[in-house]
């Protein structure tokens, strides 16, 4: 989490510092109208920069995965940037539009305006002045629609298939915000450092928005395939899907995920199988019924059905130099660990130079069908990993204290967690309270909205 926190704070601090070189929030007389102009400019700049960066992240740039610790963290940053943009836009809208309303209501008295300097309409600045009304109208109505879409994106019960469709509209609205910002930003800023940074953000954001609208995101990482096998575990509300890919898959590390398109919109799923170049591009996904889209898959998917897989993404790849590892795969969060178990089993069978790093896998789950339990035990045994299967109705709940009691050498371990975010945060806080460095607690933030 630290890289994306630093990124967000760093961006806001940089833009604020650059804007401060060109303007000030502290005029000689502190009045509503004296504060209005700088607040409108500053809040507008923060909003458009945040939107631009969010739009860039929407294109899933692989080169940012290393500094930001994976695409799952990048999507969390994308969410934070969206909230930042919405919050700043609300302030921007109120000081711009609300001031006019308050004057009309008699709450404020508009000060007398001095004579405006004459500007040649043939110049760029003059042309921008002629476009102010259009930019204000476009910005206002784009704000209303974008605010609704951003709020819906934050509501978990809003159906995923509707979210996927409506969220794409933000790319078109962003282009309206670009025009709004280009016309209405203080003209003198464009020759200042803050204007140069904003211009770069607008250009990069515009290119990204066009890619989103044209459906070009991840194009170079997409491989076509077909559903080769299906196995449903109704007790666990889980569907095992095997996809046979055509040539072009570049391979993946255990723990990575991909976007899979079966019929309509791509949906992210962790890959539950290890990469084996010799056996071809066959990927396995364990899909838990967690929403309207995934609940329908057991009824709608058929063997032989076409599919498109885009990836791989993510850095939840079990890299680390600690003496041992503790894995916690809660519920369907066991998926990346299944891929790693398969990879370790292959290493044990093909090379004598196998790491003797002890690994404990904790799998807390509400229901575990016998055939799924047997499969998990065999995979752990083949990989040389100690399995702790905890079925909550029978064994109770998993806690940090319970993990430490079963792994006496826990202080020398790195922890890898995948599962419900709230459970992960609880374990993180529990181990941090015991002196474990957060740099040794790795959590996949598998929430794309």
mmCIF file with all atom_site columns, C-alpha atoms in Angstrom, residues 244-396:
data_model
loop_
_atom_site.group_PDB
_atom_site.id
_atom_site.type_symbol
_atom_site.label_atom_id
_atom_site.label_alt_id
_atom_site.label_comp_id
_atom_site.label_asym_id
_atom_site.label_entity_id
_atom_site.label_seq_id
_atom_site.pdbx_PDB_ins_code
_atom_site.Cartn_x
_atom_site.Cartn_y
_atom_site.Cartn_z
_atom_site.occupancy
_atom_site.B_iso_or_equiv
_atom_site.pdbx_formal_charge
_atom_site.auth_seq_id
_atom_site.auth_comp_id
_atom_site.auth_asym_id
_atom_site.auth_atom_id
_atom_site.pdbx_PDB_model_num
ATOM 1   C CA . UNK A 1 244 ? -7.089  -23.589 -23.889 1.00 0.00 ? 244 UNK A CA 1
ATOM 2   C CA . UNK A 1 245 ? -5.373  -20.576 -25.455 1.00 0.00 ? 245 UNK A CA 1
ATOM 3   C CA . UNK A 1 246 ? -4.123  -20.089 -28.980 1.00 0.00 ? 246 UNK A CA 1
ATOM 4   C CA . UNK A 1 247 ? -0.490  -19.132 -29.538 1.00 0.00 ? 247 UNK A CA 1
ATOM 5   C CA . UNK A 1 248 ? 0.679   -15.803 -28.177 1.00 0.00 ? 248 UNK A CA 1
ATOM 6   C CA . UNK A 1 249 ? 0.418   -16.197 -24.411 1.00 0.00 ? 249 UNK A CA 1
ATOM 7   C CA . UNK A 1 250 ? 3.680   -14.862 -22.970 1.00 0.00 ? 250 UNK A CA 1
ATOM 8   C CA . UNK A 1 251 ? 3.558   -16.958 -19.825 1.00 0.00 ? 251 UNK A CA 1
ATOM 9   C CA . UNK A 1 252 ? 2.867   -15.971 -16.249 1.00 0.00 ? 252 UNK A CA 1
ATOM 10  C CA . UNK A 1 253 ? 4.209   -16.272 -12.735 1.00 0.00 ? 253 UNK A CA 1
ATOM 11  C CA . UNK A 1 254 ? 2.209   -18.075 -10.076 1.00 0.00 ? 254 UNK A CA 1
ATOM 12  C CA . UNK A 1 255 ? 0.054   -15.514 -8.280  1.00 0.00 ? 255 UNK A CA 1
ATOM 13  C CA . UNK A 1 256 ? -0.682  -13.308 -11.279 1.00 0.00 ? 256 UNK A CA 1
ATOM 14  C CA . UNK A 1 257 ? -4.137  -12.654 -12.698 1.00 0.00 ? 257 UNK A CA 1
ATOM 15  C CA . UNK A 1 258 ? -5.747  -11.947 -16.050 1.00 0.00 ? 258 UNK A CA 1
ATOM 16  C CA . UNK A 1 259 ? -8.847  -10.304 -17.508 1.00 0.00 ? 259 UNK A CA 1
ATOM 17  C CA . UNK A 1 260 ? -11.119 -12.916 -19.054 1.00 0.00 ? 260 UNK A CA 1
ATOM 18  C CA . UNK A 1 261 ? -13.866 -12.125 -21.551 1.00 0.00 ? 261 UNK A CA 1
ATOM 19  C CA . UNK A 1 262 ? -16.399 -14.864 -22.169 1.00 0.00 ? 262 UNK A CA 1
ATOM 20  C CA . UNK A 1 263 ? -19.113 -12.906 -23.943 1.00 0.00 ? 263 UNK A CA 1
ATOM 21  C CA . UNK A 1 264 ? -19.227 -9.238  -23.063 1.00 0.00 ? 264 UNK A CA 1
ATOM 22  C CA . UNK A 1 265 ? -17.016 -7.297  -20.659 1.00 0.00 ? 265 UNK A CA 1
ATOM 23  C CA . UNK A 1 266 ? -13.612 -8.464  -19.340 1.00 0.00 ? 266 UNK A CA 1
ATOM 24  C CA . UNK A 1 267 ? -13.529 -9.558  -15.711 1.00 0.00 ? 267 UNK A CA 1
ATOM 25  C CA . UNK A 1 268 ? -10.371 -10.083 -13.601 1.00 0.00 ? 268 UNK A CA 1
ATOM 26  C CA . UNK A 1 269 ? -9.638  -13.559 -12.243 1.00 0.00 ? 269 UNK A CA 1
ATOM 27  C CA . UNK A 1 270 ? -6.526  -14.950 -10.579 1.00 0.00 ? 270 UNK A CA 1
ATOM 28  C CA . UNK A 1 271 ? -4.854  -17.748 -12.538 1.00 0.00 ? 271 UNK A CA 1
ATOM 29  C CA . UNK A 1 272 ? -5.058  -20.991 -10.542 1.00 0.00 ? 272 UNK A CA 1
ATOM 30  C CA . UNK A 1 273 ? -2.511  -22.934 -12.602 1.00 0.00 ? 273 UNK A CA 1
ATOM 31  C CA . UNK A 1 274 ? 1.234   -22.679 -13.115 1.00 0.00 ? 274 UNK A CA 1
ATOM 32  C CA . UNK A 1 275 ? 2.756   -21.871 -16.469 1.00 0.00 ? 275 UNK A CA 1
ATOM 33  C CA . UNK A 1 276 ? 4.066   -24.871 -18.387 1.00 0.00 ? 276 UNK A CA 1
ATOM 34  C CA . UNK A 1 277 ? 5.419   -23.890 -21.786 1.00 0.00 ? 277 UNK A CA 1
ATOM 35  C CA . UNK A 1 278 ? 5.898   -27.495 -22.868 1.00 0.00 ? 278 UNK A CA 1
ATOM 36  C CA . UNK A 1 279 ? 2.244   -28.425 -22.269 1.00 0.00 ? 279 UNK A CA 1
ATOM 37  C CA . UNK A 1 280 ? 0.834   -25.451 -24.084 1.00 0.00 ? 280 UNK A CA 1
ATOM 38  C CA . UNK A 1 281 ? -1.232  -22.498 -23.016 1.00 0.00 ? 281 UNK A CA 1
ATOM 39  C CA . UNK A 1 282 ? -3.822  -24.065 -20.742 1.00 0.00 ? 282 UNK A CA 1
ATOM 40  C CA . UNK A 1 283 ? -5.000  -21.809 -17.919 1.00 0.00 ? 283 UNK A CA 1
ATOM 41  C CA . UNK A 1 284 ? -7.247  -22.718 -14.986 1.00 0.00 ? 284 UNK A CA 1
ATOM 42  C CA . UNK A 1 285 ? -9.441  -20.222 -13.134 1.00 0.00 ? 285 UNK A CA 1
ATOM 43  C CA . UNK A 1 286 ? -11.402 -20.825 -9.929  1.00 0.00 ? 286 UNK A CA 1
ATOM 44  C CA . UNK A 1 287 ? -14.348 -18.439 -10.044 1.00 0.00 ? 287 UNK A CA 1
ATOM 45  C CA . UNK A 1 288 ? -16.339 -17.781 -6.886  1.00 0.00 ? 288 UNK A CA 1
ATOM 46  C CA . UNK A 1 289 ? -19.954 -16.635 -7.234  1.00 0.00 ? 289 UNK A CA 1
ATOM 47  C CA . UNK A 1 290 ? -19.659 -13.213 -5.623  1.00 0.00 ? 290 UNK A CA 1
ATOM 48  C CA . UNK A 1 291 ? -22.000 -11.130 -7.776  1.00 0.00 ? 291 UNK A CA 1
ATOM 49  C CA . UNK A 1 292 ? -24.535 -11.150 -10.578 1.00 0.00 ? 292 UNK A CA 1
ATOM 50  C CA . UNK A 1 293 ? -21.903 -11.810 -13.255 1.00 0.00 ? 293 UNK A CA 1
ATOM 51  C CA . UNK A 1 294 ? -20.046 -14.677 -11.574 1.00 0.00 ? 294 UNK A CA 1
ATOM 52  C CA . UNK A 1 295 ? -23.250 -16.250 -10.241 1.00 0.00 ? 295 UNK A CA 1
ATOM 53  C CA . UNK A 1 296 ? -24.527 -16.668 -13.807 1.00 0.00 ? 296 UNK A CA 1
ATOM 54  C CA . UNK A 1 297 ? -21.396 -18.323 -15.219 1.00 0.00 ? 297 UNK A CA 1
ATOM 55  C CA . UNK A 1 298 ? -22.237 -21.932 -14.202 1.00 0.00 ? 298 UNK A CA 1
ATOM 56  C CA . UNK A 1 299 ? -25.476 -21.592 -16.187 1.00 0.00 ? 299 UNK A CA 1
ATOM 57  C CA . UNK A 1 300 ? -24.109 -19.713 -19.197 1.00 0.00 ? 300 UNK A CA 1
ATOM 58  C CA . UNK A 1 301 ? -20.626 -21.114 -19.865 1.00 0.00 ? 301 UNK A CA 1
ATOM 59  C CA . UNK A 1 302 ? -20.266 -24.091 -22.186 1.00 0.00 ? 302 UNK A CA 1
ATOM 60  C CA . UNK A 1 303 ? -17.331 -26.219 -23.254 1.00 0.00 ? 303 UNK A CA 1
ATOM 61  C CA . UNK A 1 304 ? -16.040 -24.991 -26.588 1.00 0.00 ? 304 UNK A CA 1
ATOM 62  C CA . UNK A 1 305 ? -17.203 -21.428 -25.964 1.00 0.00 ? 305 UNK A CA 1
ATOM 63  C CA . UNK A 1 306 ? -14.850 -18.698 -27.137 1.00 0.00 ? 306 UNK A CA 1
ATOM 64  C CA . UNK A 1 307 ? -12.895 -16.668 -24.609 1.00 0.00 ? 307 UNK A CA 1
ATOM 65  C CA . UNK A 1 308 ? -10.284 -13.929 -24.631 1.00 0.00 ? 308 UNK A CA 1
ATOM 66  C CA . UNK A 1 309 ? -7.622  -13.707 -21.931 1.00 0.00 ? 309 UNK A CA 1
ATOM 67  C CA . UNK A 1 310 ? -5.668  -10.491 -21.348 1.00 0.00 ? 310 UNK A CA 1
ATOM 68  C CA . UNK A 1 311 ? -2.587  -10.508 -19.165 1.00 0.00 ? 311 UNK A CA 1
ATOM 69  C CA . UNK A 1 312 ? -0.792  -11.482 -17.123 1.00 0.00 ? 312 UNK A CA 1
ATOM 70  C CA . UNK A 1 313 ? -0.865  -8.750  -14.474 1.00 0.00 ? 313 UNK A CA 1
ATOM 71  C CA . UNK A 1 314 ? 0.091   -8.407  -10.836 1.00 0.00 ? 314 UNK A CA 1
ATOM 72  C CA . UNK A 1 315 ? 3.135   -8.785  -8.600  1.00 0.00 ? 315 UNK A CA 1
ATOM 73  C CA . UNK A 1 316 ? 1.743   -11.180 -5.988  1.00 0.00 ? 316 UNK A CA 1
ATOM 74  C CA . UNK A 1 317 ? 4.513   -13.589 -6.940  1.00 0.00 ? 317 UNK A CA 1
ATOM 75  C CA . UNK A 1 318 ? 5.937   -14.824 -3.604  1.00 0.00 ? 318 UNK A CA 1
ATOM 76  C CA . UNK A 1 319 ? 9.326   -13.175 -4.052  1.00 0.00 ? 319 UNK A CA 1
ATOM 77  C CA . UNK A 1 320 ? 11.219  -12.561 -0.835  1.00 0.00 ? 320 UNK A CA 1
ATOM 78  C CA . UNK A 1 321 ? 14.328  -13.420 1.157   1.00 0.00 ? 321 UNK A CA 1
ATOM 79  C CA . UNK A 1 322 ? 12.739  -14.320 4.513   1.00 0.00 ? 322 UNK A CA 1
ATOM 80  C CA . UNK A 1 323 ? 13.576  -17.692 6.054   1.00 0.00 ? 323 UNK A CA 1
ATOM 81  C CA . UNK A 1 324 ? 10.038  -18.984 5.645   1.00 0.00 ? 324 UNK A CA 1
ATOM 82  C CA . UNK A 1 325 ? 6.639   -17.995 4.282   1.00 0.00 ? 325 UNK A CA 1
ATOM 83  C CA . UNK A 1 326 ? 3.123   -18.032 5.700   1.00 0.00 ? 326 UNK A CA 1
ATOM 84  C CA . UNK A 1 327 ? 0.306   -18.069 3.175   1.00 0.00 ? 327 UNK A CA 1
ATOM 85  C CA . UNK A 1 328 ? -3.296  -17.236 3.998   1.00 0.00 ? 328 UNK A CA 1
ATOM 86  C CA . UNK A 1 329 ? -5.790  -17.943 1.244   1.00 0.00 ? 329 UNK A CA 1
ATOM 87  C CA . UNK A 1 330 ? -9.219  -17.111 2.627   1.00 0.00 ? 330 UNK A CA 1
ATOM 88  C CA . UNK A 1 331 ? -12.134 -18.551 0.681   1.00 0.00 ? 331 UNK A CA 1
ATOM 89  C CA . UNK A 1 332 ? -11.599 -18.054 -3.054  1.00 0.00 ? 332 UNK A CA 1
ATOM 90  C CA . UNK A 1 333 ? -8.373  -16.220 -2.129  1.00 0.00 ? 333 UNK A CA 1
ATOM 91  C CA . UNK A 1 334 ? -6.663  -19.615 -2.203  1.00 0.00 ? 334 UNK A CA 1
ATOM 92  C CA . UNK A 1 335 ? -6.442  -19.325 -6.006  1.00 0.00 ? 335 UNK A CA 1
ATOM 93  C CA . UNK A 1 336 ? -2.932  -17.774 -6.353  1.00 0.00 ? 336 UNK A CA 1
ATOM 94  C CA . UNK A 1 337 ? -1.604  -20.314 -3.862  1.00 0.00 ? 337 UNK A CA 1
ATOM 95  C CA . UNK A 1 338 ? -2.930  -23.189 -5.967  1.00 0.00 ? 338 UNK A CA 1
ATOM 96  C CA . UNK A 1 339 ? -0.862  -21.895 -8.867  1.00 0.00 ? 339 UNK A CA 1
ATOM 97  C CA . UNK A 1 340 ? 2.222   -21.660 -6.658  1.00 0.00 ? 340 UNK A CA 1
ATOM 98  C CA . UNK A 1 341 ? 1.668   -25.160 -5.266  1.00 0.00 ? 341 UNK A CA 1
ATOM 99  C CA . UNK A 1 342 ? 1.639   -26.507 -8.813  1.00 0.00 ? 342 UNK A CA 1
ATOM 100 C CA . UNK A 1 343 ? 4.787   -24.543 -9.666  1.00 0.00 ? 343 UNK A CA 1
ATOM 101 C CA . UNK A 1 344 ? 6.616   -25.828 -6.573  1.00 0.00 ? 344 UNK A CA 1
ATOM 102 C CA . UNK A 1 345 ? 5.570   -29.400 -7.319  1.00 0.00 ? 345 UNK A CA 1
ATOM 103 C CA . UNK A 1 346 ? 7.032   -29.098 -10.812 1.00 0.00 ? 346 UNK A CA 1
ATOM 104 C CA . UNK A 1 347 ? 10.273  -27.701 -9.406  1.00 0.00 ? 347 UNK A CA 1
ATOM 105 C CA . UNK A 1 348 ? 10.558  -30.625 -6.987  1.00 0.00 ? 348 UNK A CA 1
ATOM 106 C CA . UNK A 1 349 ? 10.080  -33.051 -9.842  1.00 0.00 ? 349 UNK A CA 1
ATOM 107 C CA . UNK A 1 350 ? 12.494  -31.485 -12.336 1.00 0.00 ? 350 UNK A CA 1
ATOM 108 C CA . UNK A 1 351 ? 15.472  -30.199 -10.352 1.00 0.00 ? 351 UNK A CA 1
ATOM 109 C CA . UNK A 1 352 ? 17.535  -31.199 -7.334  1.00 0.00 ? 352 UNK A CA 1
ATOM 110 C CA . UNK A 1 353 ? 18.106  -27.553 -6.426  1.00 0.00 ? 353 UNK A CA 1
ATOM 111 C CA . UNK A 1 354 ? 14.825  -27.051 -4.616  1.00 0.00 ? 354 UNK A CA 1
ATOM 112 C CA . UNK A 1 355 ? 14.477  -24.384 -1.953  1.00 0.00 ? 355 UNK A CA 1
ATOM 113 C CA . UNK A 1 356 ? 14.072  -25.760 1.566   1.00 0.00 ? 356 UNK A CA 1
ATOM 114 C CA . UNK A 1 357 ? 12.147  -22.646 2.644   1.00 0.00 ? 357 UNK A CA 1
ATOM 115 C CA . UNK A 1 358 ? 9.355   -23.869 4.970   1.00 0.00 ? 358 UNK A CA 1
ATOM 116 C CA . UNK A 1 359 ? 5.879   -22.785 3.879   1.00 0.00 ? 359 UNK A CA 1
ATOM 117 C CA . UNK A 1 360 ? 2.600   -22.973 5.779   1.00 0.00 ? 360 UNK A CA 1
ATOM 118 C CA . UNK A 1 361 ? -0.659  -22.531 3.873   1.00 0.00 ? 361 UNK A CA 1
ATOM 119 C CA . UNK A 1 362 ? -3.723  -21.552 5.889   1.00 0.00 ? 362 UNK A CA 1
ATOM 120 C CA . UNK A 1 363 ? -7.004  -21.968 4.045   1.00 0.00 ? 363 UNK A CA 1
ATOM 121 C CA . UNK A 1 364 ? -9.942  -20.719 6.122   1.00 0.00 ? 364 UNK A CA 1
ATOM 122 C CA . UNK A 1 365 ? -13.208 -21.459 4.379   1.00 0.00 ? 365 UNK A CA 1
ATOM 123 C CA . UNK A 1 366 ? -16.880 -21.857 5.265   1.00 0.00 ? 366 UNK A CA 1
ATOM 124 C CA . UNK A 1 367 ? -17.427 -24.922 3.050   1.00 0.00 ? 367 UNK A CA 1
ATOM 125 C CA . UNK A 1 368 ? -14.920 -27.256 1.410   1.00 0.00 ? 368 UNK A CA 1
ATOM 126 C CA . UNK A 1 369 ? -16.369 -30.085 -0.723  1.00 0.00 ? 369 UNK A CA 1
ATOM 127 C CA . UNK A 1 370 ? -14.567 -33.454 -0.258  1.00 0.00 ? 370 UNK A CA 1
ATOM 128 C CA . UNK A 1 371 ? -13.200 -33.556 -3.803  1.00 0.00 ? 371 UNK A CA 1
ATOM 129 C CA . UNK A 1 372 ? -11.886 -29.973 -3.510  1.00 0.00 ? 372 UNK A CA 1
ATOM 130 C CA . UNK A 1 373 ? -10.336 -30.804 -0.118  1.00 0.00 ? 373 UNK A CA 1
ATOM 131 C CA . UNK A 1 374 ? -8.627  -33.888 -1.518  1.00 0.00 ? 374 UNK A CA 1
ATOM 132 C CA . UNK A 1 375 ? -7.292  -31.932 -4.470  1.00 0.00 ? 375 UNK A CA 1
ATOM 133 C CA . UNK A 1 376 ? -5.880  -29.262 -2.172  1.00 0.00 ? 376 UNK A CA 1
ATOM 134 C CA . UNK A 1 377 ? -4.218  -31.798 0.125   1.00 0.00 ? 377 UNK A CA 1
ATOM 135 C CA . UNK A 1 378 ? -2.578  -33.599 -2.791  1.00 0.00 ? 378 UNK A CA 1
ATOM 136 C CA . UNK A 1 379 ? -1.302  -30.327 -4.253  1.00 0.00 ? 379 UNK A CA 1
ATOM 137 C CA . UNK A 1 380 ? 0.176   -29.233 -0.905  1.00 0.00 ? 380 UNK A CA 1
ATOM 138 C CA . UNK A 1 381 ? 1.830   -32.611 -0.363  1.00 0.00 ? 381 UNK A CA 1
ATOM 139 C CA . UNK A 1 382 ? 3.348   -32.605 -3.855  1.00 0.00 ? 382 UNK A CA 1
ATOM 140 C CA . UNK A 1 383 ? 4.709   -29.106 -3.277  1.00 0.00 ? 383 UNK A CA 1
ATOM 141 C CA . UNK A 1 384 ? 6.119   -29.839 0.184   1.00 0.00 ? 384 UNK A CA 1
ATOM 142 C CA . UNK A 1 385 ? 3.873   -27.231 1.803   1.00 0.00 ? 385 UNK A CA 1
ATOM 143 C CA . UNK A 1 386 ? 2.237   -27.726 5.203   1.00 0.00 ? 386 UNK A CA 1
ATOM 144 C CA . UNK A 1 387 ? -1.518  -27.264 4.813   1.00 0.00 ? 387 UNK A CA 1
ATOM 145 C CA . UNK A 1 388 ? -3.833  -25.964 7.537   1.00 0.00 ? 388 UNK A CA 1
ATOM 146 C CA . UNK A 1 389 ? -7.388  -26.400 6.282   1.00 0.00 ? 389 UNK A CA 1
ATOM 147 C CA . UNK A 1 390 ? -9.779  -24.539 8.576   1.00 0.00 ? 390 UNK A CA 1
ATOM 148 C CA . UNK A 1 391 ? -13.476 -25.073 7.913   1.00 0.00 ? 391 UNK A CA 1
ATOM 149 C CA . UNK A 1 392 ? -15.053 -22.446 10.162  1.00 0.00 ? 392 UNK A CA 1
ATOM 150 C CA . UNK A 1 393 ? -18.263 -24.314 11.204  1.00 0.00 ? 393 UNK A CA 1
ATOM 151 C CA . UNK A 1 394 ? -16.054 -27.204 12.339  1.00 0.00 ? 394 UNK A CA 1
ATOM 152 C CA . UNK A 1 395 ? -12.766 -25.598 13.353  1.00 0.00 ? 395 UNK A CA 1
ATOM 153 C CA . UNK A 1 396 ? -13.661 -22.024 14.305  1.00 0.00 ? 396 UNK A CA 1
#
